[in-house]
PDB file of C-alpha atoms in Angstrom:
ATOM      1  CA  MET A   1       0.008   0.042   0.040  1.00 44.00           C
ATOM      2  CA  ALA A   2       1.330   3.435  -0.914  1.00 47.00           C
ATOM      3  CA  HIS A   3       2.219   5.917   1.954  1.00 54.00           C
ATOM      4  CA  GLY A   4       2.920   8.944  -0.187  1.00 58.00           C
ATOM      5  CA  PRO A   5       1.226  12.356  -0.291  1.00 58.00           C
ATOM      6  CA  LYS A   6      -1.580  11.098  -2.493  1.00 59.00           C
ATOM      7  CA  ALA A   7      -2.463   8.313   0.039  1.00 59.00           C
ATOM      8  CA  LYS A   8      -2.403  10.794   2.993  1.00 57.00           C
ATOM      9  CA  SER A   9      -4.610  13.209   0.966  1.00 57.00           C
ATOM     10  CA  ARG A  10      -7.120  10.445   0.347  1.00 59.00           C
ATOM     11  CA  ALA A  11      -7.111   9.403   3.859  1.00 60.00           C
ATOM     12  CA  LEU A  12      -7.811  13.162   4.952  1.00 60.00           C
ATOM     13  CA  LEU A  13     -10.720  13.487   2.336  1.00 59.00           C
ATOM     14  CA  ARG A  14     -12.222  10.246   3.559  1.00 61.00           C
ATOM     15  CA  CYS A  15     -12.189  11.435   7.304  1.00 57.00           C
ATOM     16  CA  VAL A  16     -13.791  14.810   6.205  1.00 56.00           C
ATOM     17  CA  CYS A  17     -16.482  12.949   4.291  1.00 51.00           C
ATOM     18  CA  VAL A  18     -17.321  10.784   7.254  1.00 49.00           C
ATOM     19  CA  CYS A  19     -17.587  13.691   9.490  1.00 49.00           C
ATOM     20  CA  ALA A  20     -19.897  15.396   7.147  1.00 49.00           C
ATOM     21  CA  LEU A  21     -22.123  12.408   6.826  1.00 44.00           C
ATOM     22  CA  VAL A  22     -22.396  12.159  10.557  1.00 46.00           C
ATOM     23  CA  LEU A  23     -23.393  15.731  10.901  1.00 47.00           C
ATOM     24  CA  LEU A  24     -25.471  16.823   7.764  1.00 47.00           C
ATOM     25  CA  PRO A  25     -28.802  15.173   8.836  1.00 45.00           C
ATOM     26  CA  ALA A  26     -29.476  17.645  11.691  1.00 43.00           C
ATOM     27  CA  PRO A  27     -30.323  21.201  10.824  1.00 46.00           C
ATOM     28  CA  ALA A  28     -28.130  24.042  12.176  1.00 44.00           C
ATOM     29  CA  ASN A  29     -29.812  26.227  14.753  1.00 52.00           C
ATOM     30  CA  ALA A  30     -27.193  28.786  15.161  1.00 65.00           C
ATOM     31  CA  VAL A  31     -23.666  29.776  14.207  1.00 78.00           C
ATOM     32  CA  GLU A  32     -21.156  30.583  16.935  1.00 80.00           C
ATOM     33  CA  PHE A  33     -17.866  32.494  16.212  1.00 85.00           C
ATOM     34  CA  SER A  34     -14.863  32.173  18.602  1.00 87.00           C
ATOM     35  CA  GLY A  35     -11.479  33.782  18.539  1.00 90.00           C
ATOM     36  CA  GLY A  36      -8.437  34.315  20.691  1.00 90.00           C
ATOM     37  CA  VAL A  37      -4.653  34.431  20.944  1.00 90.00           C
ATOM     38  CA  SER A  38      -2.617  31.524  22.217  1.00 92.00           C
ATOM     39  CA  VAL A  39       0.962  31.345  23.111  1.00 93.00           C
ATOM     40  CA  GLY A  40       2.943  28.144  23.108  1.00 92.00           C
ATOM     41  CA  GLY A  41       5.623  26.001  21.461  1.00 89.00           C
ATOM     42  CA  ILE A  42       6.229  24.500  18.127  1.00 88.00           C
ATOM     43  CA  GLN A  43       8.604  21.555  17.692  1.00 86.00           C
ATOM     44  CA  VAL A  44       9.980  20.965  14.169  1.00 81.00           C
ATOM     45  CA  GLY A  45      13.617  19.851  13.527  1.00 77.00           C
ATOM     46  CA  THR A  46      15.732  19.571  16.665  1.00 78.00           C
ATOM     47  CA  ASN A  47      15.007  23.027  18.226  1.00 78.00           C
ATOM     48  CA  PRO A  48      11.694  23.975  19.727  1.00 83.00           C
ATOM     49  CA  LYS A  49      10.384  27.512  18.938  1.00 86.00           C
ATOM     50  CA  LEU A  50       8.016  30.056  20.667  1.00 89.00           C
ATOM     51  CA  ALA A  51       4.646  30.571  18.646  1.00 90.00           C
ATOM     52  CA  VAL A  52       2.300  33.568  19.162  1.00 92.00           C
ATOM     53  CA  SER A  53      -0.990  32.408  17.588  1.00 92.00           C
ATOM     54  CA  PRO A  54      -4.110  34.396  16.891  1.00 92.00           C
ATOM     55  CA  PHE A  55      -7.020  31.879  16.019  1.00 90.00           C
ATOM     56  CA  ALA A  56     -10.706  31.899  14.896  1.00 90.00           C
ATOM     57  CA  GLY A  57     -13.392  29.255  14.932  1.00 88.00           C
ATOM     58  CA  LEU A  58     -16.704  29.082  13.225  1.00 86.00           C
ATOM     59  CA  LEU A  59     -19.092  26.426  14.876  1.00 82.00           C
ATOM     60  CA  TRP A  60     -22.415  25.216  13.595  1.00 77.00           C
ATOM     61  CA  ARG A  61     -24.674  24.502  16.480  1.00 67.00           C
ATOM     62  CA  GLN A  62     -27.230  21.774  16.032  1.00 65.00           C
ATOM     63  CA  GLU A  63     -29.689  19.953  18.047  1.00 62.00           C
ATOM     64  CA  ARG A  64     -27.160  17.293  18.736  1.00 65.00           C
ATOM     65  CA  ASP A  65     -24.304  16.962  21.086  1.00 68.00           C
ATOM     66  CA  PHE A  66     -21.703  16.489  18.106  1.00 79.00           C
ATOM     67  CA  LEU A  67     -21.252  19.644  15.963  1.00 85.00           C
ATOM     68  CA  LEU A  68     -19.022  20.780  13.106  1.00 88.00           C
ATOM     69  CA  GLU A  69     -16.395  23.535  13.455  1.00 89.00           C
ATOM     70  CA  ILE A  70     -13.865  25.088  11.073  1.00 92.00           C
ATOM     71  CA  HIS A  71     -10.954  26.485  12.969  1.00 90.00           C
ATOM     72  CA  ASN A  72      -8.051  28.600  11.711  1.00 93.00           C
ATOM     73  CA  MET A  73      -4.794  29.439  13.587  1.00 93.00           C
ATOM     74  CA  PHE A  74      -2.049  31.586  12.115  1.00 92.00           C
ATOM     75  CA  SER A  75       1.151  31.520  14.090  1.00 92.00           C
ATOM     76  CA  VAL A  76       4.175  33.781  14.218  1.00 92.00           C
ATOM     77  CA  LEU A  77       7.557  32.398  15.229  1.00 90.00           C
ATOM     78  CA  PRO A  78       9.363  35.406  16.456  1.00 89.00           C
ATOM     79  CA  GLY A  79      13.195  35.548  16.676  1.00 81.00           C
ATOM     80  CA  GLU A  80      16.223  36.367  14.538  1.00 80.00           C
ATOM     81  CA  ARG A  81      14.678  34.459  11.601  1.00 84.00           C
ATOM     82  CA  LEU A  82      10.904  35.052  11.520  1.00 90.00           C
ATOM     83  CA  GLY A  83       8.633  31.940  10.863  1.00 90.00           C
ATOM     84  CA  LEU A  84       5.128  31.582   9.808  1.00 92.00           C
ATOM     85  CA  HIS A  85       2.640  28.619  10.185  1.00 92.00           C
ATOM     86  CA  ASP A  86      -1.068  28.752   9.098  1.00 94.00           C
ATOM     87  CA  ARG A  87      -3.203  25.813   9.909  1.00 94.00           C
ATOM     88  CA  THR A  88      -6.870  25.212   9.068  1.00 94.00           C
ATOM     89  CA  ALA A  89      -8.874  22.217  10.592  1.00 94.00           C
ATOM     90  CA  VAL A  90     -12.428  20.800  10.155  1.00 93.00           C
ATOM     91  CA  THR A  91     -13.261  19.266  13.399  1.00 93.00           C
ATOM     92  CA  LEU A  92     -16.054  17.206  15.030  1.00 93.00           C
ATOM     93  CA  VAL A  93     -17.063  18.978  18.226  1.00 92.00           C
ATOM     94  CA  TYR A  94     -18.641  17.698  21.431  1.00 91.00           C
ATOM     95  CA  ALA A  95     -20.050  20.874  23.196  1.00 85.00           C
ATOM     96  CA  TRP A  96     -21.749  21.356  26.492  1.00 84.00           C
ATOM     97  CA  GLU A  97     -22.853  24.777  28.228  1.00 81.00           C
ATOM     98  CA  ALA A  98     -19.414  25.639  29.563  1.00 86.00           C
ATOM     99  CA  GLY A  99     -17.023  24.209  26.971  1.00 88.00           C
ATOM    100  CA  LYS A 100     -16.191  22.002  23.933  1.00 89.00           C
ATOM    101  CA  VAL A 101     -13.773  19.612  22.820  1.00 95.00           C
ATOM    102  CA  SER A 102     -12.806  19.078  19.168  1.00 94.00           C
ATOM    103  CA  LEU A 103     -10.874  16.661  17.041  1.00 96.00           C
ATOM    104  CA  GLY A 104     -10.320  16.426  13.326  1.00 96.00           C
ATOM    105  CA  PRO A 105      -7.913  16.603  10.382  1.00 96.00           C
ATOM    106  CA  SER A 106      -6.086  19.688   9.562  1.00 95.00           C
ATOM    107  CA  PHE A 107      -4.009  21.308   6.686  1.00 94.00           C
ATOM    108  CA  SER A 108      -1.015  23.513   7.326  1.00 93.00           C
ATOM    109  CA  VAL A 109       1.118  25.845   5.295  1.00 93.00           C
ATOM    110  CA  TYR A 110       4.429  26.753   6.794  1.00 91.00           C
ATOM    111  CA  TRP A 111       7.502  29.038   6.096  1.00 91.00           C
ATOM    112  CA  MET A 112      10.153  28.887   8.905  1.00 87.00           C
ATOM    113  CA  PRO A 113      13.650  28.489  10.058  1.00 86.00           C
ATOM    114  CA  VAL A 114      14.476  24.792  11.067  1.00 83.00           C
ATOM    115  CA  CYS A 115      17.546  23.086  12.333  1.00 80.00           C
ATOM    116  CA  GLY A 116      18.223  19.373  11.754  1.00 74.00           C
ATOM    117  CA  VAL A 117      20.951  17.316  13.381  1.00 74.00           C
ATOM    118  CA  ALA A 118      23.683  18.876  11.205  1.00 77.00           C
ATOM    119  CA  LEU A 119      22.195  21.617   9.147  1.00 81.00           C
ATOM    120  CA  CYS A 120      19.894  24.706   9.627  1.00 83.00           C
ATOM    121  CA  ASN A 121      17.911  26.053   6.822  1.00 84.00           C
ATOM    122  CA  ARG A 122      14.501  27.739   5.909  1.00 85.00           C
ATOM    123  CA  VAL A 123      11.767  25.349   5.104  1.00 85.00           C
ATOM    124  CA  ALA A 124       8.442  25.977   3.238  1.00 86.00           C
ATOM    125  CA  GLY A 125       5.571  23.639   2.329  1.00 86.00           C
ATOM    126  CA  VAL A 126       2.226  22.162   3.072  1.00 90.00           C
ATOM    127  CA  ALA A 127       1.445  19.370   5.369  1.00 90.00           C
ATOM    128  CA  PRO A 128      -1.594  17.217   6.304  1.00 93.00           C
ATOM    129  CA  GLY A 129      -2.151  16.714   9.983  1.00 94.00           C
ATOM    130  CA  GLY A 130      -4.594  16.297  13.024  1.00 95.00           C
ATOM    131  CA  HIS A 131      -5.927  18.878  15.469  1.00 95.00           C
ATOM    132  CA  VAL A 132      -7.390  18.669  18.957  1.00 96.00           C
ATOM    133  CA  GLN A 133      -8.683  21.511  20.962  1.00 94.00           C
ATOM    134  CA  ALA A 134     -10.507  22.116  24.309  1.00 95.00           C
ATOM    135  CA  ASP A 135     -12.232  25.360  25.273  1.00 93.00           C
ATOM    136  CA  TRP A 136     -13.685  25.982  28.631  1.00 93.00           C
ATOM    137  CA  TYR A 137     -15.900  29.144  29.305  1.00 90.00           C
ATOM    138  CA  PHE A 138     -15.684  30.189  32.778  1.00 89.00           C
ATOM    139  CA  SER A 139     -17.513  33.642  32.228  1.00 86.00           C
ATOM    140  CA  ASP A 140     -19.584  33.837  29.126  1.00 76.00           C
ATOM    141  CA  PRO A 141     -18.244  34.853  26.551  1.00 83.00           C
ATOM    142  CA  LEU A 142     -14.662  34.622  28.076  1.00 91.00           C
ATOM    143  CA  GLY A 143     -12.749  31.313  28.410  1.00 92.00           C
ATOM    144  CA  ALA A 144      -9.575  29.521  28.080  1.00 94.00           C
ATOM    145  CA  SER A 145      -8.420  27.333  25.082  1.00 93.00           C
ATOM    146  CA  VAL A 146      -5.776  24.650  24.772  1.00 94.00           C
ATOM    147  CA  SER A 147      -4.887  23.176  21.394  1.00 93.00           C
ATOM    148  CA  ALA A 148      -2.465  20.649  19.988  1.00 94.00           C
ATOM    149  CA  ASN A 149      -1.790  20.104  16.393  1.00 93.00           C
ATOM    150  CA  LEU A 150       0.560  17.335  14.683  1.00 93.00           C
ATOM    151  CA  ASP A 151       1.588  17.761  11.065  1.00 91.00           C
ATOM    152  CA  TRP A 152       3.483  15.307   8.672  1.00 87.00           C
ATOM    153  CA  VAL A 153       6.241  17.310   7.090  1.00 82.00           C
ATOM    154  CA  GLY A 154       9.080  16.214   5.044  1.00 69.00           C
ATOM    155  CA  GLY A 155       9.730  15.852   1.427  1.00 65.00           C
ATOM    156  CA  SER A 156      13.083  16.641  -0.376  1.00 63.00           C
ATOM    157  CA  SER A 157      14.462  18.973   2.410  1.00 67.00           C
ATOM    158  CA  ARG A 158      18.037  18.333   3.593  1.00 69.00           C
ATOM    159  CA  VAL A 159      16.789  19.498   6.999  1.00 71.00           C
ATOM    160  CA  LEU A 160      13.680  17.534   7.420  1.00 70.00           C
ATOM    161  CA  HIS A 161      13.339  14.061   6.373  1.00 63.00           C
ATOM    162  CA  GLY A 162       9.769  12.785   7.015  1.00 64.00           C
ATOM    163  CA  ASP A 163       9.707  14.304  10.403  1.00 73.00           C
ATOM    164  CA  LEU A 164       6.630  15.481  12.524  1.00 83.00           C
ATOM    165  CA  MET A 165       5.881  19.082  13.461  1.00 88.00           C
ATOM    166  CA  ALA A 166       3.974  19.341  16.723  1.00 90.00           C
ATOM    167  CA  MET A 167       2.469  22.471  18.180  1.00 92.00           C
ATOM    168  CA  VAL A 168       0.795  22.992  21.575  1.00 93.00           C
ATOM    169  CA  THR A 169      -0.626  26.456  22.593  1.00 93.00           C
ATOM    170  CA  ALA A 170      -2.886  27.890  25.257  1.00 94.00           C
ATOM    171  CA  GLY A 171      -4.646  31.247  25.715  1.00 92.00           C
ATOM    172  CA  PRO A 172      -7.788  33.166  26.245  1.00 93.00           C
ATOM    173  CA  VAL A 173     -10.939  32.580  23.978  1.00 91.00           C
ATOM    174  CA  TRP A 174     -13.991  34.721  23.332  1.00 90.00           C
ATOM    175  CA  ARG A 175     -17.274  33.499  21.774  1.00 83.00           C
ATOM    176  CA  PHE A 176     -19.773  35.491  19.887  1.00 79.00           C
ATOM    177  CA  GLY A 177     -23.271  34.728  18.483  1.00 68.00           C
ATOM    178  CA  GLY A 178     -25.204  31.622  18.979  1.00 54.00           C
ATOM    179  CA  GLU A 179     -26.499  30.535  22.393  1.00 52.00           C
ATOM    180  CA  SER A 180     -25.037  28.201  25.016  1.00 45.00           C
ATOM    181  CA  LYS A 181     -26.262  24.587  24.750  1.00 44.00           C
TER     182      LYS A 181
END
């Protein structure tokens, strides 16, 4: 069985289709927008880097416990050599009145400095991945958010050879529109 980029893309497409089939039969009652800024770390290559990450999410509330959300996070990696990482995820969400947990496939675009074992260089590319996020609202509409993302990067880079890129961030989140479940 092939494990190349085409096989990964097909697996990601299948996962999105399954999520859509599970969620489409229930009509949407409201749309909820959330956004915030997280700070955390990104690990790619051998050196971890600080990431400052504004994010936004669009959640379709339904009469079910499981919902659909589109989530985007744009990360800036400050330092001597600036880095950028943009990730979009389509996730299946379990929500309750004071929070939500989401899990699903993601797609990232990156341009950043990376150091391998013997060489440092700037890498750029696209990568499929997976995303998980938990939001807890302690004072409507204010809450806290923790997210983790794992991307499969690689290709013909002399710095990266089929490595994984992991990011974990945390920060405040605000939600607007829609009603608490």
